Amino acid sequence: MSLGSQRPRIEKLPRAVGTHGPKVSQFAKLCGVVLDDWQSYVIDGLFAVNEANEWAATEFGALVARQNGKGEILVAYDLAHLFLFPRLDKRRKSILHTAHEFKTAMDAFDRLRGVIESVPRLGDRIEQVYKGNTAEILLKRAPGQKSLGNRIKFVARSKNSGRGFSADVIVYDEAQELASAARTALTYTQSAVPNRQELYTGTVPDDGLNDSEVFTALRDRGRAGADDRTGWMEWSPEGAEDPDLAELIDYNDPVNWAASNPAMGIRIQHETIQEQHDRSTDKSEFARERLSIWPNARPEQDVVHNEVDLQKWADNLNAD
């Protein structure tokens, strides 16, 4: 049986001296969340630390096709930040878990709550659970902790969501649908937070449909490896980032399926992908959703885009 690649084809990680990843994966397993090898590998990158014992990556992006199991990564990530890594100043730690759609955010909340309540030692630490337009799990204050206990809040993103909620950690699920205004409302809540981190998980955006400027910019930083605090992992076929080579990729090649789907042969069967390919009436959709083919913009497109923006700016400047 052919298996998907357990390692990302494109990987750019900040310099680190170690990782708490194995500890997190083991904790998740004890809580009933058993991670695949590739999921644990992502966790290792997320919980890598630098010489100052801070998270090596202040921002981290993962590009992987749908239904490969990113939900387990997010559960393990939320669990670990809520229970394993308190703030060094003993103050309350806050995690903000966001999604584009309300349903996705509430599904993540229900999943995490179910895991916590299935483990008596964790369930006993819950102070309060609230679910409405947003959802929140508040823990009891831990021994030696100042003020209130740690908390995690789940929200659907908007340009005002999260304002007033100072977060140590922010999760952007469905990051392919993340506008600058929505991110701005959230990221500046971390301005005075030490040892912060932002996690972006998403799929390839659909041009003209998704507002993907934030995820696109993160992709560019991650692929370039120029930012020493940015982490990026991407499962995609060889050449998927090159606008010329991407056009030559064989969508019906199992080698490309494996490169794009780490859960192939584990959570997604070879036959399922074959059926999706054969029955697809829009092969560009298959390329986007199943193969994560997302070429960089051609240089001339960047030039034209910049010229248009500058012209609009000049027009507005002279409008009066």
PDB file of C-alpha atoms in Angstrom:
ATOM      1  CA  MET A   1       0.000   0.000   0.000  1.00  0.00           C
ATOM      2  CA  SER A   2       1.420   3.390  -0.990  1.00  0.00           C
ATOM      3  CA  LEU A   3       1.650   5.991   1.754  1.00  0.00           C
ATOM      4  CA  GLY A   4       1.735   9.751   1.653  1.00  0.00           C
ATOM      5  CA  SER A   5       4.913  11.630   2.422  1.00  0.00           C
ATOM      6  CA  GLN A   6       5.427  12.012   6.147  1.00  0.00           C
ATOM      7  CA  ARG A   7       7.726  14.972   5.574  1.00  0.00           C
ATOM      8  CA  PRO A   8       6.893  18.262   3.827  1.00  0.00           C
ATOM      9  CA  ARG A   9       8.487  18.860   0.444  1.00  0.00           C
ATOM     10  CA  ILE A  10       9.084  22.510   1.316  1.00  0.00           C
ATOM     11  CA  GLU A  11      10.209  23.221   4.851  1.00  0.00           C
ATOM     12  CA  LYS A  12      11.691  26.411   6.279  1.00  0.00           C
ATOM     13  CA  LEU A  13      12.187  26.536  10.030  1.00  0.00           C
ATOM     14  CA  PRO A  14      13.853  29.077  12.321  1.00  0.00           C
ATOM     15  CA  ARG A  15      17.042  28.109  14.088  1.00  0.00           C
ATOM     16  CA  ALA A  16      16.286  26.138  17.255  1.00  0.00           C
ATOM     17  CA  VAL A  17      18.233  24.421  20.024  1.00  0.00           C
ATOM     18  CA  GLY A  18      15.553  21.881  20.872  1.00  0.00           C
ATOM     19  CA  THR A  19      11.862  21.073  20.809  1.00  0.00           C
ATOM     20  CA  HIS A  20       9.104  20.160  23.250  1.00  0.00           C
ATOM     21  CA  GLY A  21       7.336  18.350  20.410  1.00  0.00           C
ATOM     22  CA  PRO A  22       7.783  14.770  21.712  1.00  0.00           C
ATOM     23  CA  LYS A  23       6.385  15.847  25.090  1.00  0.00           C
ATOM     24  CA  VAL A  24       3.351  17.377  23.388  1.00  0.00           C
ATOM     25  CA  SER A  25       2.718  14.301  21.209  1.00  0.00           C
ATOM     26  CA  GLN A  26       2.968  12.012  24.234  1.00  0.00           C
ATOM     27  CA  PHE A  27       0.608  14.209  26.239  1.00  0.00           C
ATOM     28  CA  ALA A  28      -1.880  14.197  23.369  1.00  0.00           C
ATOM     29  CA  LYS A  29      -1.666  10.401  23.200  1.00  0.00           C
ATOM     30  CA  LEU A  30      -2.406  10.111  26.918  1.00  0.00           C
ATOM     31  CA  CYS A  31      -5.466  12.267  26.254  1.00  0.00           C
ATOM     32  CA  GLY A  32      -6.632   9.924  23.485  1.00  0.00           C
ATOM     33  CA  VAL A  33      -5.330  11.985  20.543  1.00  0.00           C
ATOM     34  CA  VAL A  34      -2.924   9.727  18.663  1.00  0.00           C
ATOM     35  CA  LEU A  35      -0.938  11.637  16.068  1.00  0.00           C
ATOM     36  CA  ASP A  36       0.398  10.277  12.784  1.00  0.00           C
ATOM     37  CA  ASP A  37       4.115  10.643  12.198  1.00  0.00           C
ATOM     38  CA  TRP A  38       3.638  13.682   9.951  1.00  0.00           C
ATOM     39  CA  GLN A  39       1.413  15.359  12.521  1.00  0.00           C
ATOM     40  CA  SER A  40       4.013  14.844  15.235  1.00  0.00           C
ATOM     41  CA  TYR A  41       6.603  16.288  12.877  1.00  0.00           C
ATOM     42  CA  VAL A  42       4.575  19.496  12.564  1.00  0.00           C
ATOM     43  CA  ILE A  43       4.222  19.586  16.348  1.00  0.00           C
ATOM     44  CA  ASP A  44       8.005  19.271  16.673  1.00  0.00           C
ATOM     45  CA  GLY A  45       8.415  22.369  14.512  1.00  0.00           C
ATOM     46  CA  LEU A  46       5.759  24.340  16.337  1.00  0.00           C
ATOM     47  CA  PHE A  47       7.187  23.668  19.777  1.00  0.00           C
ATOM     48  CA  ALA A  48      10.827  24.211  18.847  1.00  0.00           C
ATOM     49  CA  VAL A  49      12.644  26.675  21.111  1.00  0.00           C
ATOM     50  CA  ASN A  50      15.604  29.005  20.671  1.00  0.00           C
ATOM     51  CA  GLU A  51      18.490  29.881  22.994  1.00  0.00           C
ATOM     52  CA  ALA A  52      16.232  32.136  25.064  1.00  0.00           C
ATOM     53  CA  ASN A  53      13.833  29.206  25.603  1.00  0.00           C
ATOM     54  CA  GLU A  54      11.191  31.028  23.575  1.00  0.00           C
ATOM     55  CA  TRP A  55       9.249  29.604  20.649  1.00  0.00           C
ATOM     56  CA  ALA A  56      11.639  29.650  17.715  1.00  0.00           C
ATOM     57  CA  ALA A  57       8.808  30.604  15.337  1.00  0.00           C
ATOM     58  CA  THR A  58       6.632  33.564  16.193  1.00  0.00           C
ATOM     59  CA  GLU A  59       4.557  32.693  13.114  1.00  0.00           C
ATOM     60  CA  PHE A  60       4.149  29.246  11.591  1.00  0.00           C
ATOM     61  CA  GLY A  61       2.220  28.154   8.504  1.00  0.00           C
ATOM     62  CA  ALA A  62       1.201  24.690   7.343  1.00  0.00           C
ATOM     63  CA  LEU A  63      -0.145  24.079   3.827  1.00  0.00           C
ATOM     64  CA  VAL A  64      -1.720  20.660   3.415  1.00  0.00           C
ATOM     65  CA  ALA A  65      -4.687  19.356   1.428  1.00  0.00           C
ATOM     66  CA  ARG A  66      -8.079  18.798   2.995  1.00  0.00           C
ATOM     67  CA  GLN A  67      -8.981  15.778   5.122  1.00  0.00           C
ATOM     68  CA  ASN A  68      -5.400  14.868   5.983  1.00  0.00           C
ATOM     69  CA  GLY A  69      -5.883  15.379   9.711  1.00  0.00           C
ATOM     70  CA  LYS A  70      -4.883  18.914  10.600  1.00  0.00           C
ATOM     71  CA  GLY A  71      -7.670  18.855  13.194  1.00  0.00           C
ATOM     72  CA  GLU A  72      -5.624  16.504  15.385  1.00  0.00           C
ATOM     73  CA  ILE A  73      -2.678  18.880  15.161  1.00  0.00           C
ATOM     74  CA  LEU A  74      -4.865  21.751  16.348  1.00  0.00           C
ATOM     75  CA  VAL A  75      -6.299  19.728  19.245  1.00  0.00           C
ATOM     76  CA  ALA A  76      -2.802  18.738  20.390  1.00  0.00           C
ATOM     77  CA  TYR A  77      -1.613  22.324  19.978  1.00  0.00           C
ATOM     78  CA  ASP A  78      -4.495  23.799  21.986  1.00  0.00           C
ATOM     79  CA  LEU A  79      -4.188  21.148  24.708  1.00  0.00           C
ATOM     80  CA  ALA A  80      -0.475  21.744  25.138  1.00  0.00           C
ATOM     81  CA  HIS A  81      -0.730  25.517  25.395  1.00  0.00           C
ATOM     82  CA  LEU A  82      -3.648  25.289  27.794  1.00  0.00           C
ATOM     83  CA  PHE A  83      -2.132  22.715  30.170  1.00  0.00           C
ATOM     84  CA  LEU A  84       1.612  22.227  29.616  1.00  0.00           C
ATOM     85  CA  PHE A  85       3.263  25.600  29.080  1.00  0.00           C
ATOM     86  CA  PRO A  86       2.281  28.253  31.627  1.00  0.00           C
ATOM     87  CA  ARG A  87       3.529  31.806  31.337  1.00  0.00           C
ATOM     88  CA  LEU A  88       6.827  32.332  33.120  1.00  0.00           C
ATOM     89  CA  ASP A  89       5.419  35.387  34.935  1.00  0.00           C
ATOM     90  CA  LYS A  90       2.660  33.188  36.425  1.00  0.00           C
ATOM     91  CA  ARG A  91      -0.087  35.263  34.834  1.00  0.00           C
ATOM     92  CA  ARG A  92      -3.048  33.859  32.977  1.00  0.00           C
ATOM     93  CA  LYS A  93      -2.279  32.400  29.568  1.00  0.00           C
ATOM     94  CA  SER A  94      -4.812  33.018  26.804  1.00  0.00           C
ATOM     95  CA  ILE A  95      -5.237  31.112  23.564  1.00  0.00           C
ATOM     96  CA  LEU A  96      -7.413  32.485  20.767  1.00  0.00           C
ATOM     97  CA  HIS A  97      -8.574  29.896  18.229  1.00  0.00           C
ATOM     98  CA  THR A  98     -10.146  31.451  15.145  1.00  0.00           C
ATOM     99  CA  ALA A  99     -11.744  30.197  11.942  1.00  0.00           C
ATOM    100  CA  HIS A 100     -13.366  31.828   8.961  1.00  0.00           C
ATOM    101  CA  GLU A 101     -16.689  30.085   9.548  1.00  0.00           C
ATOM    102  CA  PHE A 102     -18.554  29.977  12.858  1.00  0.00           C
ATOM    103  CA  LYS A 103     -19.267  26.273  12.392  1.00  0.00           C
ATOM    104  CA  THR A 104     -15.581  25.432  12.043  1.00  0.00           C
ATOM    105  CA  ALA A 105     -14.700  27.364  15.193  1.00  0.00           C
ATOM    106  CA  MET A 106     -17.464  25.640  17.180  1.00  0.00           C
ATOM    107  CA  ASP A 107     -16.463  22.207  15.855  1.00  0.00           C
ATOM    108  CA  ALA A 108     -12.933  22.826  17.132  1.00  0.00           C
ATOM    109  CA  PHE A 109     -14.329  23.915  20.499  1.00  0.00           C
ATOM    110  CA  ASP A 110     -16.537  20.826  20.813  1.00  0.00           C
ATOM    111  CA  ARG A 111     -13.640  18.584  19.881  1.00  0.00           C
ATOM    112  CA  LEU A 112     -11.272  20.077  22.439  1.00  0.00           C
ATOM    113  CA  ARG A 113     -13.912  20.116  25.137  1.00  0.00           C
ATOM    114  CA  GLY A 114     -14.675  16.458  24.473  1.00  0.00           C
ATOM    115  CA  VAL A 115     -11.015  15.507  24.844  1.00  0.00           C
ATOM    116  CA  ILE A 116     -10.603  17.470  28.074  1.00  0.00           C
ATOM    117  CA  GLU A 117     -13.759  16.084  29.653  1.00  0.00           C
ATOM    118  CA  SER A 118     -12.777  12.523  28.724  1.00  0.00           C
ATOM    119  CA  VAL A 119      -9.691  12.811  30.943  1.00  0.00           C
ATOM    120  CA  PRO A 120     -10.817  13.217  34.579  1.00  0.00           C
ATOM    121  CA  ARG A 121      -7.621  14.938  35.722  1.00  0.00           C
ATOM    122  CA  LEU A 122      -8.066  17.570  33.021  1.00  0.00           C
ATOM    123  CA  GLY A 123     -11.831  17.836  33.367  1.00  0.00           C
ATOM    124  CA  ASP A 124     -11.439  18.555  37.068  1.00  0.00           C
ATOM    125  CA  ARG A 125      -9.407  21.629  36.210  1.00  0.00           C
ATOM    126  CA  ILE A 126     -12.246  23.306  34.299  1.00  0.00           C
ATOM    127  CA  GLU A 127     -13.697  26.323  36.068  1.00  0.00           C
ATOM    128  CA  GLN A 128     -16.285  27.320  33.468  1.00  0.00           C
ATOM    129  CA  VAL A 129     -17.406  26.510  29.928  1.00  0.00           C
ATOM    130  CA  TYR A 130     -19.348  28.970  27.824  1.00  0.00           C
ATOM    131  CA  LYS A 131     -20.797  28.514  24.344  1.00  0.00           C
ATOM    132  CA  GLY A 132     -22.735  31.138  22.436  1.00  0.00           C
ATOM    133  CA  ASN A 133     -21.691  33.456  19.644  1.00  0.00           C
ATOM    134  CA  THR A 134     -18.202  32.618  20.866  1.00  0.00           C
ATOM    135  CA  ALA A 135     -17.062  29.723  23.028  1.00  0.00           C
ATOM    136  CA  GLU A 136     -14.616  29.630  25.911  1.00  0.00           C
ATOM    137  CA  ILE A 137     -13.028  27.169  28.309  1.00  0.00           C
ATOM    138  CA  LEU A 138     -11.717  28.717  31.519  1.00  0.00           C
ATOM    139  CA  LEU A 139      -9.487  26.715  33.837  1.00  0.00           C
ATOM    140  CA  LYS A 140      -9.183  26.961  37.590  1.00  0.00           C
ATOM    141  CA  ARG A 141      -6.200  28.891  38.821  1.00  0.00           C
ATOM    142  CA  ALA A 142      -3.160  26.647  39.083  1.00  0.00           C
ATOM    143  CA  PRO A 143      -1.033  26.610  42.261  1.00  0.00           C
ATOM    144  CA  GLY A 144       1.143  29.720  42.309  1.00  0.00           C
ATOM    145  CA  GLN A 145      -0.680  31.293  39.367  1.00  0.00           C
ATOM    146  CA  LYS A 146      -1.601  34.961  39.639  1.00  0.00           C
ATOM    147  CA  SER A 147      -5.184  36.163  39.076  1.00  0.00           C
ATOM    148  CA  LEU A 148      -7.340  33.771  37.004  1.00  0.00           C
ATOM    149  CA  GLY A 149      -6.637  30.440  35.324  1.00  0.00           C
ATOM    150  CA  ASN A 150      -5.675  29.850  31.707  1.00  0.00           C
ATOM    151  CA  ARG A 151      -8.344  30.113  29.040  1.00  0.00           C
ATOM    152  CA  ILE A 152      -9.005  29.368  25.395  1.00  0.00           C
ATOM    153  CA  LYS A 153     -11.546  31.215  23.304  1.00  0.00           C
ATOM    154  CA  PHE A 154     -13.008  30.178  19.939  1.00  0.00           C
ATOM    155  CA  VAL A 155     -14.313  32.809  17.530  1.00  0.00           C
ATOM    156  CA  ALA A 156     -15.309  33.272  13.915  1.00  0.00           C
ATOM    157  CA  ARG A 157     -13.133  35.965  12.393  1.00  0.00           C
ATOM    158  CA  SER A 158     -14.267  39.475  11.533  1.00  0.00           C
ATOM    159  CA  LYS A 159     -12.604  42.872  11.503  1.00  0.00           C
ATOM    160  CA  ASN A 160     -13.662  43.317  15.134  1.00  0.00           C
ATOM    161  CA  SER A 161     -13.393  39.797  16.554  1.00  0.00           C
ATOM    162  CA  GLY A 162     -10.906  39.336  19.350  1.00  0.00           C
ATOM    163  CA  ARG A 163     -10.491  43.016  20.148  1.00  0.00           C
ATOM    164  CA  GLY A 164      -9.846  43.445  23.850  1.00  0.00           C
ATOM    165  CA  PHE A 165      -8.741  39.804  24.205  1.00  0.00           C
ATOM    166  CA  SER A 166      -4.983  39.741  24.803  1.00  0.00           C
ATOM    167  CA  ALA A 167      -3.723  36.404  23.464  1.00  0.00           C
ATOM    168  CA  ASP A 168      -0.410  34.635  23.963  1.00  0.00           C
ATOM    169  CA  VAL A 169      -1.219  32.244  21.126  1.00  0.00           C
ATOM    170  CA  ILE A 170      -3.484  32.714  18.101  1.00  0.00           C
ATOM    171  CA  VAL A 171      -4.678  29.956  15.774  1.00  0.00           C
ATOM    172  CA  TYR A 172      -5.863  30.910  12.292  1.00  0.00           C
ATOM    173  CA  ASP A 173      -7.660  27.873  10.912  1.00  0.00           C
ATOM    174  CA  GLU A 174      -8.955  28.165   7.331  1.00  0.00           C
ATOM    175  CA  ALA A 175      -6.122  30.660   6.813  1.00  0.00           C
ATOM    176  CA  GLN A 176      -6.762  30.748   3.054  1.00  0.00           C
ATOM    177  CA  GLU A 177      -9.715  32.967   3.977  1.00  0.00           C
ATOM    178  CA  LEU A 178      -8.062  35.634   6.104  1.00  0.00           C
ATOM    179  CA  ALA A 179      -8.206  39.295   5.181  1.00  0.00           C
ATOM    180  CA  SER A 180      -5.761  41.858   6.517  1.00  0.00           C
ATOM    181  CA  ALA A 181      -8.495  43.664   8.457  1.00  0.00           C
ATOM    182  CA  ALA A 182      -9.466  40.492  10.317  1.00  0.00           C
ATOM    183  CA  ARG A 183      -5.870  39.646  11.139  1.00  0.00           C
ATOM    184  CA  THR A 184      -5.121  43.188  12.267  1.00  0.00           C
ATOM    185  CA  ALA A 185      -7.955  42.963  14.778  1.00  0.00           C
ATOM    186  CA  LEU A 186      -6.275  39.903  16.270  1.00  0.00           C
ATOM    187  CA  THR A 187      -2.509  40.133  15.920  1.00  0.00           C
ATOM    188  CA  TYR A 188      -2.196  43.444  17.754  1.00  0.00           C
ATOM    189  CA  THR A 189      -3.689  41.818  20.850  1.00  0.00           C
ATOM    190  CA  GLN A 190      -0.212  40.258  21.209  1.00  0.00           C
ATOM    191  CA  SER A 191       1.699  43.537  21.240  1.00  0.00           C
ATOM    192  CA  ALA A 192       2.644  43.323  24.942  1.00  0.00           C
ATOM    193  CA  VAL A 193       2.749  39.521  25.197  1.00  0.00           C
ATOM    194  CA  PRO A 194       6.088  37.769  25.728  1.00  0.00           C
ATOM    195  CA  ASN A 195       6.855  34.530  23.889  1.00  0.00           C
ATOM    196  CA  ARG A 196       3.940  34.839  21.479  1.00  0.00           C
ATOM    197  CA  GLN A 197       3.085  32.591  18.540  1.00  0.00           C
ATOM    198  CA  GLU A 198       0.620  32.586  15.636  1.00  0.00           C
ATOM    199  CA  LEU A 199      -0.299  29.364  13.826  1.00  0.00           C
ATOM    200  CA  TYR A 200      -1.829  29.381  10.338  1.00  0.00           C
ATOM    201  CA  THR A 201      -3.291  26.228   8.795  1.00  0.00           C
ATOM    202  CA  GLY A 202      -4.954  26.282   5.413  1.00  0.00           C
ATOM    203  CA  THR A 203      -5.349  25.068   1.875  1.00  0.00           C
ATOM    204  CA  VAL A 204      -4.705  26.699  -1.490  1.00  0.00           C
ATOM    205  CA  PRO A 205      -7.063  29.651  -1.980  1.00  0.00           C
ATOM    206  CA  ASP A 206      -9.408  29.942  -4.914  1.00  0.00           C
ATOM    207  CA  ASP A 207      -8.489  33.077  -6.852  1.00  0.00           C
ATOM    208  CA  GLY A 208     -11.388  35.482  -6.975  1.00  0.00           C
ATOM    209  CA  LEU A 209     -13.242  33.708  -4.187  1.00  0.00           C
ATOM    210  CA  ASN A 210     -10.991  33.653  -1.112  1.00  0.00           C
ATOM    211  CA  ASP A 211      -9.544  36.759   0.516  1.00  0.00           C
ATOM    212  CA  SER A 212      -6.113  35.230   0.966  1.00  0.00           C
ATOM    213  CA  GLU A 213      -3.680  38.137   1.157  1.00  0.00           C
ATOM    214  CA  VAL A 214      -2.393  37.244   4.631  1.00  0.00           C
ATOM    215  CA  PHE A 215      -1.816  33.552   3.886  1.00  0.00           C
ATOM    216  CA  THR A 216      -0.224  34.400   0.542  1.00  0.00           C
ATOM    217  CA  ALA A 217       2.227  36.767   2.200  1.00  0.00           C
ATOM    218  CA  LEU A 218       3.072  34.135   4.821  1.00  0.00           C
ATOM    219  CA  ARG A 219       3.606  31.576   2.064  1.00  0.00           C
ATOM    220  CA  ASP A 220       6.037  33.928   0.329  1.00  0.00           C
ATOM    221  CA  ARG A 221       7.983  34.566   3.540  1.00  0.00           C
ATOM    222  CA  GLY A 222       8.002  30.886   4.378  1.00  0.00           C
ATOM    223  CA  ARG A 223       9.167  29.680   0.989  1.00  0.00           C
ATOM    224  CA  ALA A 224      11.858  32.351   0.808  1.00  0.00           C
ATOM    225  CA  GLY A 225      13.143  31.576   4.292  1.00  0.00           C
ATOM    226  CA  ALA A 226      14.226  35.184   4.699  1.00  0.00           C
ATOM    227  CA  ASP A 227      12.450  35.805   8.027  1.00  0.00           C
ATOM    228  CA  ASP A 228      14.313  34.149  10.897  1.00  0.00           C
ATOM    229  CA  ARG A 229      11.179  33.808  13.058  1.00  0.00           C
ATOM    230  CA  THR A 230       8.869  32.323  10.383  1.00  0.00           C
ATOM    231  CA  GLY A 231       8.196  28.600  10.068  1.00  0.00           C
ATOM    232  CA  TRP A 232       6.635  27.021   6.974  1.00  0.00           C
ATOM    233  CA  MET A 233       5.756  23.429   6.015  1.00  0.00           C
ATOM    234  CA  GLU A 234       4.162  22.544   2.693  1.00  0.00           C
ATOM    235  CA  TRP A 235       2.992  19.269   1.196  1.00  0.00           C
ATOM    236  CA  SER A 236       2.811  19.680  -2.576  1.00  0.00           C
ATOM    237  CA  PRO A 237       4.204  18.066  -5.764  1.00  0.00           C
ATOM    238  CA  GLU A 238       7.614  18.896  -7.140  1.00  0.00           C
ATOM    239  CA  GLY A 239       7.456  22.193  -9.004  1.00  0.00           C
ATOM    240  CA  ALA A 240       4.147  23.321  -7.483  1.00  0.00           C
ATOM    241  CA  GLU A 241       5.605  26.680  -6.491  1.00  0.00           C
ATOM    242  CA  ASP A 242       6.989  27.454  -9.955  1.00  0.00           C
ATOM    243  CA  PRO A 243       4.430  29.029 -12.343  1.00  0.00           C
ATOM    244  CA  ASP A 244       6.038  27.297 -15.343  1.00  0.00           C
ATOM    245  CA  LEU A 245       6.687  23.870 -13.832  1.00  0.00           C
ATOM    246  CA  ALA A 246       3.288  23.797 -12.133  1.00  0.00           C
ATOM    247  CA  GLU A 247       1.599  23.656 -15.536  1.00  0.00           C
ATOM    248  CA  LEU A 248       3.477  20.408 -16.314  1.00  0.00           C
ATOM    249  CA  ILE A 249       2.447  18.481 -13.185  1.00  0.00           C
ATOM    250  CA  ASP A 250       0.623  15.218 -13.883  1.00  0.00           C
ATOM    251  CA  TYR A 251      -2.539  15.286 -11.777  1.00  0.00           C
ATOM    252  CA  ASN A 252      -3.032  11.539 -12.229  1.00  0.00           C
ATOM    253  CA  ASP A 253       0.380  10.493 -10.891  1.00  0.00           C
ATOM    254  CA  PRO A 254       0.257   8.716  -7.488  1.00  0.00           C
ATOM    255  CA  VAL A 255       3.726  10.106  -6.736  1.00  0.00           C
ATOM    256  CA  ASN A 256       2.221  13.584  -6.781  1.00  0.00           C
ATOM    257  CA  TRP A 257      -0.721  12.424  -4.695  1.00  0.00           C
ATOM    258  CA  ALA A 258       1.653  11.085  -2.055  1.00  0.00           C
ATOM    259  CA  ALA A 259       3.719  14.287  -1.994  1.00  0.00           C
ATOM    260  CA  SER A 260       0.573  16.341  -1.368  1.00  0.00           C
ATOM    261  CA  ASN A 261      -1.290  14.073   1.045  1.00  0.00           C
ATOM    262  CA  PRO A 262       0.661  12.803   4.055  1.00  0.00           C
ATOM    263  CA  ALA A 263      -2.406  10.859   5.196  1.00  0.00           C
ATOM    264  CA  MET A 264      -2.704   8.862   1.952  1.00  0.00           C
ATOM    265  CA  GLY A 265      -2.922   5.210   2.901  1.00  0.00           C
ATOM    266  CA  ILE A 266      -3.744   6.171   6.501  1.00  0.00           C
ATOM    267  CA  ARG A 267      -6.778   8.465   6.535  1.00  0.00           C
ATOM    268  CA  ILE A 268      -7.293   8.907   2.781  1.00  0.00           C
ATOM    269  CA  GLN A 269      -7.198   5.855   0.554  1.00  0.00           C
ATOM    270  CA  HIS A 270      -5.513   5.725  -2.839  1.00  0.00           C
ATOM    271  CA  GLU A 271      -8.796   4.673  -4.425  1.00  0.00           C
ATOM    272  CA  THR A 272     -10.571   7.728  -3.030  1.00  0.00           C
ATOM    273  CA  ILE A 273      -8.073  10.097  -4.618  1.00  0.00           C
ATOM    274  CA  GLN A 274      -8.343   8.197  -7.898  1.00  0.00           C
ATOM    275  CA  GLU A 275     -12.109   8.614  -7.856  1.00  0.00           C
ATOM    276  CA  GLN A 276     -11.812  12.311  -7.052  1.00  0.00           C
ATOM    277  CA  HIS A 277      -9.500  12.756 -10.010  1.00  0.00           C
ATOM    278  CA  ASP A 278     -11.564  10.708 -12.440  1.00  0.00           C
ATOM    279  CA  ARG A 279     -14.884  12.284 -11.487  1.00  0.00           C
ATOM    280  CA  SER A 280     -13.656  15.855 -11.323  1.00  0.00           C
ATOM    281  CA  THR A 281     -15.156  18.094 -13.989  1.00  0.00           C
ATOM    282  CA  ASP A 282     -12.775  20.899 -13.020  1.00  0.00           C
ATOM    283  CA  LYS A 283      -9.189  19.660 -12.859  1.00  0.00           C
ATOM    284  CA  SER A 284      -8.027  23.021 -11.485  1.00  0.00           C
ATOM    285  CA  GLU A 285     -10.174  22.309  -8.444  1.00  0.00           C
ATOM    286  CA  PHE A 286      -8.511  18.905  -8.004  1.00  0.00           C
ATOM    287  CA  ALA A 287      -5.092  20.560  -8.360  1.00  0.00           C
ATOM    288  CA  ARG A 288      -5.976  23.087  -5.681  1.00  0.00           C
ATOM    289  CA  GLU A 289      -7.905  20.984  -3.187  1.00  0.00           C
ATOM    290  CA  ARG A 290      -6.085  17.653  -3.409  1.00  0.00           C
ATOM    291  CA  LEU A 291      -2.600  18.490  -4.713  1.00  0.00           C
ATOM    292  CA  SER A 292      -2.043  21.915  -3.105  1.00  0.00           C
ATOM    293  CA  ILE A 293      -0.592  23.359  -6.307  1.00  0.00           C
ATOM    294  CA  TRP A 294      -0.077  27.048  -5.561  1.00  0.00           C
ATOM    295  CA  PRO A 295       2.479  28.745  -7.843  1.00  0.00           C
ATOM    296  CA  ASN A 296       4.229  31.930  -6.863  1.00  0.00           C
ATOM    297  CA  ALA A 297       3.142  35.034  -8.761  1.00  0.00           C
ATOM    298  CA  ARG A 298       5.141  35.682 -11.896  1.00  0.00           C
ATOM    299  CA  PRO A 299       7.487  38.689 -11.558  1.00  0.00           C
ATOM    300  CA  GLU A 300       5.636  40.596 -14.287  1.00  0.00           C
ATOM    301  CA  GLN A 301       2.385  40.130 -12.372  1.00  0.00           C
ATOM    302  CA  ASP A 302       3.953  41.724  -9.323  1.00  0.00           C
ATOM    303  CA  VAL A 303       5.129  44.669 -11.394  1.00  0.00           C
ATOM    304  CA  VAL A 304       1.703  45.228 -12.925  1.00  0.00           C
ATOM    305  CA  HIS A 305       0.043  44.920  -9.524  1.00  0.00           C
ATOM    306  CA  ASN A 306       2.396  47.473  -8.031  1.00  0.00           C
ATOM    307  CA  GLU A 307       1.887  49.876 -10.911  1.00  0.00           C
ATOM    308  CA  VAL A 308      -1.881  49.668 -10.558  1.00  0.00           C
ATOM    309  CA  ASP A 309      -1.688  50.307  -6.826  1.00  0.00           C
ATOM    310  CA  LEU A 310       0.622  53.298  -7.316  1.00  0.00           C
ATOM    311  CA  GLN A 311      -1.650  54.733  -9.961  1.00  0.00           C
ATOM    312  CA  LYS A 312      -4.679  54.392  -7.698  1.00  0.00           C
ATOM    313  CA  TRP A 313      -2.731  56.089  -4.933  1.00  0.00           C
ATOM    314  CA  ALA A 314      -1.754  58.953  -7.259  1.00  0.00           C
ATOM    315  CA  ASP A 315      -5.328  59.321  -8.496  1.00  0.00           C
ATOM    316  CA  ASN A 316      -6.663  59.546  -4.961  1.00  0.00           C
ATOM    317  CA  LEU A 317      -3.945  62.001  -3.987  1.00  0.00           C
ATOM    318  CA  ASN A 318      -4.967  64.326  -6.822  1.00  0.00           C
ATOM    319  CA  ALA A 319      -8.719  63.828  -6.406  1.00  0.00           C
ATOM    320  CA  ASP A 320      -9.180  67.148  -4.647  1.00  0.00           C
TER     321      ASP A 320
END
